[in-house]
mmCIF file of C-alpha atoms and ligand atoms in Angstrom:
data_model
loop_
_atom_site.group_PDB
_atom_site.id
_atom_site.type_symbol
_atom_site.label_atom_id
_atom_site.label_comp_id
_atom_site.label_asym_id
_atom_site.label_seq_id
_atom_site.Cartn_x
_atom_site.Cartn_y
_atom_site.Cartn_z
ATOM 1 C CA UNK A 12 13.155 20.262 3.264
ATOM 2 C CA UNK A 13 15.842 19.476 5.812
ATOM 3 C CA UNK A 14 19.024 17.936 4.467
ATOM 4 C CA UNK A 15 18.859 14.986 6.894
ATOM 5 C CA UNK A 16 15.272 14.255 5.859
ATOM 6 C CA UNK A 17 16.319 14.301 2.226
ATOM 7 C CA UNK A 18 19.314 12.025 2.843
ATOM 8 C CA UNK A 19 17.124 9.726 4.924
ATOM 9 C CA UNK A 20 14.547 9.447 2.168
ATOM 10 C CA UNK A 21 17.372 8.428 -0.204
ATOM 11 C CA UNK A 22 17.930 5.411 2.037
ATOM 12 C CA UNK A 23 21.461 6.304 3.124
ATOM 13 C CA UNK A 24 21.230 5.241 6.743
ATOM 14 C CA UNK A 25 19.940 6.190 10.169
ATOM 15 C CA UNK A 26 19.650 9.801 11.305
ATOM 16 C CA UNK A 27 22.765 9.303 13.449
ATOM 17 C CA UNK A 28 24.782 7.863 10.559
ATOM 18 C CA UNK A 29 23.739 10.719 8.300
ATOM 19 C CA UNK A 30 24.856 13.285 10.836
ATOM 20 C CA UNK A 31 28.256 11.601 10.899
ATOM 21 C CA UNK A 32 28.507 11.555 7.096
ATOM 22 C CA UNK A 33 27.746 15.256 6.949
ATOM 23 C CA UNK A 34 30.195 16.011 9.766
ATOM 24 C CA UNK A 35 32.861 14.066 7.906
ATOM 25 C CA UNK A 36 32.427 16.253 4.825
ATOM 26 C CA UNK A 37 30.866 13.565 2.634
ATOM 27 C CA UNK A 38 27.971 15.742 1.476
ATOM 28 C CA UNK A 39 28.095 18.772 -0.816
ATOM 29 C CA UNK A 40 25.280 21.161 -1.642
ATOM 30 C CA UNK A 41 25.866 23.003 -4.930
ATOM 31 C CA UNK A 42 29.532 22.112 -4.773
ATOM 32 C CA UNK A 43 30.104 23.318 -1.189
ATOM 33 C CA UNK A 44 30.895 20.852 1.568
ATOM 34 C CA UNK A 45 28.317 21.289 4.331
ATOM 35 C CA UNK A 46 28.846 20.558 7.997
ATOM 36 C CA UNK A 47 25.308 20.578 9.359
ATOM 37 C CA UNK A 48 22.553 18.135 8.524
ATOM 38 C CA UNK A 49 19.671 20.333 9.709
ATOM 39 C CA UNK A 50 20.042 22.976 6.999
ATOM 40 C CA UNK A 51 17.224 23.503 4.521
ATOM 41 C CA UNK A 52 17.610 22.395 0.926
ATOM 42 C CA UNK A 53 15.381 22.145 -2.115
ATOM 43 C CA UNK A 54 15.957 18.926 -4.069
ATOM 44 C CA UNK A 55 14.447 20.552 -7.178
ATOM 45 C CA UNK A 56 16.916 23.446 -7.109
ATOM 46 C CA UNK A 57 20.030 22.334 -5.234
ATOM 47 C CA UNK A 58 22.490 19.697 -6.377
ATOM 48 C CA UNK A 59 23.280 17.327 -3.534
ATOM 49 C CA UNK A 60 26.186 14.946 -3.824
ATOM 50 C CA UNK A 61 26.967 12.188 -1.354
ATOM 51 C CA UNK A 62 30.350 10.561 -1.602
ATOM 52 C CA UNK A 63 30.531 11.384 -5.319
ATOM 53 C CA UNK A 64 26.971 10.276 -6.090
ATOM 54 C CA UNK A 65 24.518 12.864 -7.365
ATOM 55 C CA UNK A 66 21.402 12.300 -5.265
ATOM 56 C CA UNK A 67 19.228 15.020 -6.740
ATOM 57 C CA UNK A 68 19.497 13.695 -10.300
ATOM 58 C CA UNK A 69 17.186 10.749 -9.662
ATOM 59 C CA UNK A 70 15.265 12.178 -6.738
ATOM 60 C CA UNK A 71 11.506 11.764 -6.842
ATOM 61 C CA UNK A 72 9.334 13.632 -4.397
ATOM 62 C CA UNK A 73 6.685 10.958 -4.505
ATOM 63 C CA UNK A 74 7.284 7.255 -4.326
ATOM 64 C CA UNK A 75 4.816 4.514 -5.134
ATOM 65 C CA UNK A 76 5.269 0.878 -4.248
ATOM 66 C CA UNK A 77 3.193 -2.179 -4.956
ATOM 67 C CA UNK A 78 3.481 -4.617 -2.054
ATOM 68 C CA UNK A 79 2.147 -8.137 -1.938
ATOM 69 C CA UNK A 80 1.247 -7.973 1.736
ATOM 70 C CA UNK A 81 1.892 -11.254 3.509
ATOM 71 C CA UNK A 82 -0.301 -12.623 6.285
ATOM 72 C CA UNK A 83 0.801 -11.799 9.839
ATOM 73 C CA UNK A 84 1.823 -8.201 9.123
ATOM 74 C CA UNK A 85 -0.287 -5.193 10.075
ATOM 75 C CA UNK A 86 -1.228 -2.352 7.708
ATOM 76 C CA UNK A 87 0.130 0.424 9.877
ATOM 77 C CA UNK A 88 3.133 2.693 9.881
ATOM 78 C CA UNK A 89 4.043 1.728 13.447
ATOM 79 C CA UNK A 90 3.017 -0.971 15.894
ATOM 80 C CA UNK A 91 4.306 -1.980 19.311
ATOM 81 C CA UNK A 92 3.656 -5.693 18.871
ATOM 82 C CA UNK A 93 3.507 -6.662 15.238
ATOM 83 C CA UNK A 94 5.637 -6.258 12.174
ATOM 84 C CA UNK A 95 4.175 -3.553 9.925
ATOM 85 C CA UNK A 96 4.000 -3.282 6.160
ATOM 86 C CA UNK A 97 6.514 -0.431 6.357
ATOM 87 C CA UNK A 98 9.028 -2.742 8.040
ATOM 88 C CA UNK A 99 9.009 -4.653 4.747
ATOM 89 C CA UNK A 100 9.893 -1.602 2.641
ATOM 90 C CA UNK A 101 13.600 -0.882 2.839
ATOM 91 C CA UNK A 102 13.914 2.613 1.414
ATOM 92 C CA UNK A 103 15.243 4.922 4.110
ATOM 93 C CA UNK A 104 13.841 6.172 7.350
ATOM 94 C CA UNK A 105 12.414 9.623 6.755
ATOM 95 C CA UNK A 106 10.119 9.209 3.834
ATOM 96 C CA UNK A 107 6.532 9.674 5.104
ATOM 97 C CA UNK A 108 5.489 6.470 3.407
ATOM 98 C CA UNK A 109 2.153 5.014 4.442
ATOM 99 C CA UNK A 110 -0.124 2.237 3.217
ATOM 100 C CA UNK A 111 -3.138 3.284 1.171
ATOM 101 C CA UNK A 112 -5.893 1.900 3.364
ATOM 102 C CA UNK A 113 -5.741 -1.301 5.328
ATOM 103 C CA UNK A 114 -5.827 -4.998 4.858
ATOM 104 C CA UNK A 115 -6.474 -7.179 7.896
ATOM 105 C CA UNK A 116 -3.491 -8.865 9.522
ATOM 106 C CA UNK A 117 -4.523 -12.216 8.052
ATOM 107 C CA UNK A 118 -5.311 -10.810 4.575
ATOM 108 C CA UNK A 119 -2.772 -11.112 1.796
ATOM 109 C CA UNK A 120 -2.345 -9.184 -1.413
ATOM 110 C CA UNK A 121 -2.176 -5.855 -3.134
ATOM 111 C CA UNK A 122 -1.303 -2.875 -0.982
ATOM 112 C CA UNK A 123 -0.054 0.428 -2.318
ATOM 113 C CA UNK A 124 2.550 2.198 -0.213
ATOM 114 C CA UNK A 125 3.195 5.836 -0.997
ATOM 115 C CA UNK A 126 4.065 9.254 0.412
ATOM 116 C CA UNK A 127 1.579 10.858 -2.005
ATOM 117 C CA UNK A 128 -1.163 11.717 0.491
ATOM 118 C CA UNK A 129 -3.352 13.301 -2.173
ATOM 119 C CA UNK A 130 -3.461 10.180 -4.296
ATOM 120 C CA UNK A 131 -4.056 8.020 -1.217
ATOM 121 C CA UNK A 132 -6.965 10.228 -0.232
ATOM 122 C CA UNK A 133 -8.444 10.026 -3.724
ATOM 123 C CA UNK A 134 -8.169 6.247 -3.846
ATOM 124 C CA UNK A 135 -9.824 5.880 -0.470
ATOM 125 C CA UNK A 136 -12.559 8.468 -0.866
ATOM 126 C CA UNK A 137 -15.994 6.771 -0.776
ATOM 127 C CA UNK A 138 -17.122 9.253 -3.430
ATOM 128 C CA UNK A 139 -14.611 7.955 -5.975
ATOM 129 C CA UNK A 140 -15.924 4.370 -5.853
ATOM 130 C CA UNK A 141 -12.549 2.796 -6.636
ATOM 131 C CA UNK A 142 -13.072 -0.922 -7.248
ATOM 132 C CA UNK A 143 -11.329 -3.457 -5.056
ATOM 133 C CA UNK A 144 -11.262 -7.078 -6.164
ATOM 134 C CA UNK A 145 -10.763 -9.881 -3.648
ATOM 135 C CA UNK A 146 -10.214 -13.599 -4.024
ATOM 136 C CA UNK A 147 -12.353 -15.084 -1.308
ATOM 137 C CA UNK A 148 -11.871 -18.657 -0.120
ATOM 138 C CA UNK A 149 -14.917 -19.663 1.883
ATOM 139 C CA UNK A 150 -15.605 -22.362 4.486
ATOM 140 C CA UNK A 151 -18.684 -23.623 2.599
ATOM 141 C CA UNK A 152 -19.625 -23.585 -1.069
ATOM 142 C CA UNK A 153 -21.729 -20.595 -2.095
ATOM 143 C CA UNK A 154 -25.197 -21.026 -3.536
ATOM 144 C CA UNK A 155 -26.481 -18.869 -6.398
ATOM 145 C CA UNK A 156 -28.837 -17.314 -3.851
ATOM 146 C CA UNK A 157 -25.918 -16.302 -1.598
ATOM 147 C CA UNK A 158 -24.071 -14.800 -4.534
ATOM 148 C CA UNK A 159 -27.136 -12.832 -5.571
ATOM 149 C CA UNK A 160 -27.452 -11.462 -2.028
ATOM 150 C CA UNK A 161 -23.776 -10.459 -1.925
ATOM 151 C CA UNK A 162 -24.171 -8.682 -5.248
ATOM 152 C CA UNK A 163 -27.347 -6.859 -4.260
ATOM 153 C CA UNK A 164 -26.102 -5.751 -0.838
ATOM 154 C CA UNK A 165 -26.254 -7.355 2.599
ATOM 155 C CA UNK A 166 -26.868 -6.127 6.128
ATOM 156 C CA UNK A 167 -23.519 -6.297 7.929
ATOM 157 C CA UNK A 168 -24.739 -4.497 11.031
ATOM 158 C CA UNK A 169 -24.024 -0.933 9.846
ATOM 159 C CA UNK A 170 -26.629 1.765 9.288
ATOM 160 C CA UNK A 171 -26.766 0.939 5.590
ATOM 161 C CA UNK A 172 -26.520 -2.386 3.742
ATOM 162 C CA UNK A 173 -23.468 -2.844 1.523
ATOM 163 C CA UNK A 174 -23.603 -1.249 -1.911
ATOM 164 C CA UNK A 175 -24.120 -3.435 -4.969
ATOM 165 C CA UNK A 176 -21.073 -5.555 -5.736
ATOM 166 C CA UNK A 177 -19.937 -7.690 -8.656
ATOM 167 C CA UNK A 178 -18.702 -11.244 -8.446
ATOM 168 C CA UNK A 179 -17.738 -14.381 -10.320
ATOM 169 C CA UNK A 180 -16.494 -17.825 -9.390
ATOM 170 C CA UNK A 181 -13.160 -19.082 -10.641
ATOM 171 C CA UNK A 182 -12.095 -22.660 -10.227
ATOM 172 C CA UNK A 183 -8.474 -22.689 -9.079
ATOM 173 C CA UNK A 184 -6.764 -26.045 -8.450
ATOM 174 C CA UNK A 185 -10.144 -27.756 -8.050
ATOM 175 C CA UNK A 186 -11.448 -25.161 -5.588
ATOM 176 C CA UNK A 187 -14.219 -22.687 -6.333
ATOM 177 C CA UNK A 188 -12.887 -19.263 -5.400
ATOM 178 C CA UNK A 189 -15.226 -16.282 -5.219
ATOM 179 C CA UNK A 190 -13.997 -13.069 -6.833
ATOM 180 C CA UNK A 191 -15.803 -10.240 -5.077
ATOM 181 C CA UNK A 192 -15.535 -6.728 -6.458
ATOM 182 C CA UNK A 193 -16.600 -3.972 -4.081
ATOM 183 C CA UNK A 194 -16.135 -0.230 -4.151
ATOM 184 C CA UNK A 195 -16.438 0.522 -0.475
ATOM 185 C CA UNK A 196 -13.862 -0.024 2.238
ATOM 186 C CA UNK A 197 -15.724 -0.735 5.440
ATOM 187 C CA UNK A 198 -14.004 -2.394 8.370
ATOM 188 C CA UNK A 199 -13.645 -6.183 7.739
ATOM 189 C CA UNK A 200 -16.149 -5.686 4.940
ATOM 190 C CA UNK A 201 -15.627 -8.887 2.962
ATOM 191 C CA UNK A 202 -15.551 -11.077 6.068
ATOM 192 C CA UNK A 203 -18.713 -9.471 7.384
ATOM 193 C CA UNK A 204 -20.438 -9.849 4.005
ATOM 194 C CA UNK A 205 -19.723 -13.564 3.977
ATOM 195 C CA UNK A 206 -20.895 -13.846 7.592
ATOM 196 C CA UNK A 207 -24.120 -12.141 6.535
ATOM 197 C CA UNK A 208 -24.848 -15.071 4.216
ATOM 198 C CA UNK A 209 -23.995 -17.641 6.910
ATOM 199 C CA UNK A 210 -20.534 -18.445 5.603
ATOM 200 C CA UNK A 211 -16.984 -17.650 6.675
ATOM 201 C CA UNK A 212 -13.863 -16.387 4.930
ATOM 202 C CA UNK A 213 -10.990 -18.812 5.410
ATOM 203 C CA UNK A 214 -8.499 -16.946 3.220
ATOM 204 C CA UNK A 215 -8.618 -13.517 1.624
ATOM 205 C CA UNK A 216 -6.370 -11.940 -0.976
ATOM 206 C CA UNK A 217 -6.800 -8.567 -2.663
ATOM 207 C CA UNK A 218 -5.789 -8.780 -6.303
ATOM 208 C CA UNK A 219 -6.834 -5.415 -7.756
ATOM 209 C CA UNK A 220 -7.438 -1.800 -6.799
ATOM 210 C CA UNK A 221 -8.877 0.365 -9.565
ATOM 211 C CA UNK A 222 -6.841 -0.470 -12.685
ATOM 212 C CA UNK A 223 -3.861 -1.737 -10.705
ATOM 213 C CA UNK A 224 -3.505 -5.515 -10.620
ATOM 214 C CA UNK A 225 -1.373 -7.532 -8.184
ATOM 215 C CA UNK A 226 1.816 -8.603 -9.965
ATOM 216 C CA UNK A 227 1.856 -12.446 -9.940
ATOM 217 C CA UNK A 228 5.667 -12.336 -9.839
ATOM 218 C CA UNK A 229 5.604 -10.703 -6.400
ATOM 219 C CA UNK A 230 5.662 -13.326 -3.662
ATOM 220 C CA UNK A 231 4.001 -12.394 -0.341
ATOM 221 C CA UNK A 232 6.323 -9.907 1.365
ATOM 222 C CA UNK A 233 7.873 -8.675 -1.906
ATOM 223 C CA UNK A 234 7.388 -5.245 -3.396
ATOM 224 C CA UNK A 235 8.485 -3.090 -6.296
ATOM 225 C CA UNK A 236 8.013 0.461 -7.535
ATOM 226 C CA UNK A 237 4.968 1.106 -9.685
ATOM 227 C CA UNK A 238 5.705 1.597 -13.372
ATOM 228 C CA UNK A 239 4.684 4.886 -15.010
ATOM 229 C CA UNK A 240 1.910 2.983 -16.801
ATOM 230 C CA UNK A 241 0.546 1.591 -13.538
ATOM 231 C CA UNK A 242 0.687 4.978 -11.915
ATOM 232 C CA UNK A 243 -1.301 6.441 -14.802
ATOM 233 C CA UNK A 244 -3.916 3.720 -14.352
ATOM 234 C CA UNK A 245 -4.250 4.602 -10.693
ATOM 235 C CA UNK A 246 -4.466 8.308 -11.242
HETATM 236 N N1 URA B 7 -12.379 -7.034 3.823
HETATM 237 C C1 URA B 7 -11.997 -7.722 4.908
HETATM 238 O O1 URA B 7 -12.810 -8.315 5.590
HETATM 239 N N2 URA B 7 -10.704 -7.723 5.225
HETATM 240 C C2 URA B 7 -9.745 -7.114 4.503
HETATM 241 O O2 URA B 7 -8.568 -7.181 4.836
HETATM 242 C C3 URA B 7 -10.160 -6.395 3.367
HETATM 243 C C4 URA B 7 -11.490 -6.375 3.043
#
């Protein structure tokens, strides 16, 4: 790994700033002051110290964040028009972080952000059937018949109807909120499922993915690292 990439992933500043720090002798590799930021290092083998702080001691190759995605932000790494979920994560520039899957711009809730591509792939693989639970606020009340249809599978205009889902209604502040648990991840799936029963989603929040539950202490836009326990649940 390049030294500047490593320093960037530790959140020490922009590429330009890091180059300056290295030029000014603020970085040592195994006790030697280095002058170039494009040299190769191995964080598992080399000891890298920045301005007296040992960076390799606490270095983790993989990082896992739980974000409560707010509305109005897109689930992308980059976008020319909109703020992205990565703009909300302030942990250095060169870290290969990416959201695990997508939530629509107007959807709120649980989004995992990680640089662990293997785990992301596993969580998103249709074969793994990872459950996703959504709180669905609908325009109209849902009949038992509608709920049965949603659970059995509905035609949303794809080749195949949706796979069987689970659901329950929870009354929150006087409003009946549908909890819909699906294990697919088709484009706008929940919205299209509700359309298929003649209804409309007016607000959508994801509250669970596999065993990982949205932390109620995280306000929309806030994030934190996953605990070891949570990571185990996901894996
Ligand atoms: N289904 C949707 O329709 N939108 C989302 O953001 C997630 C699931």
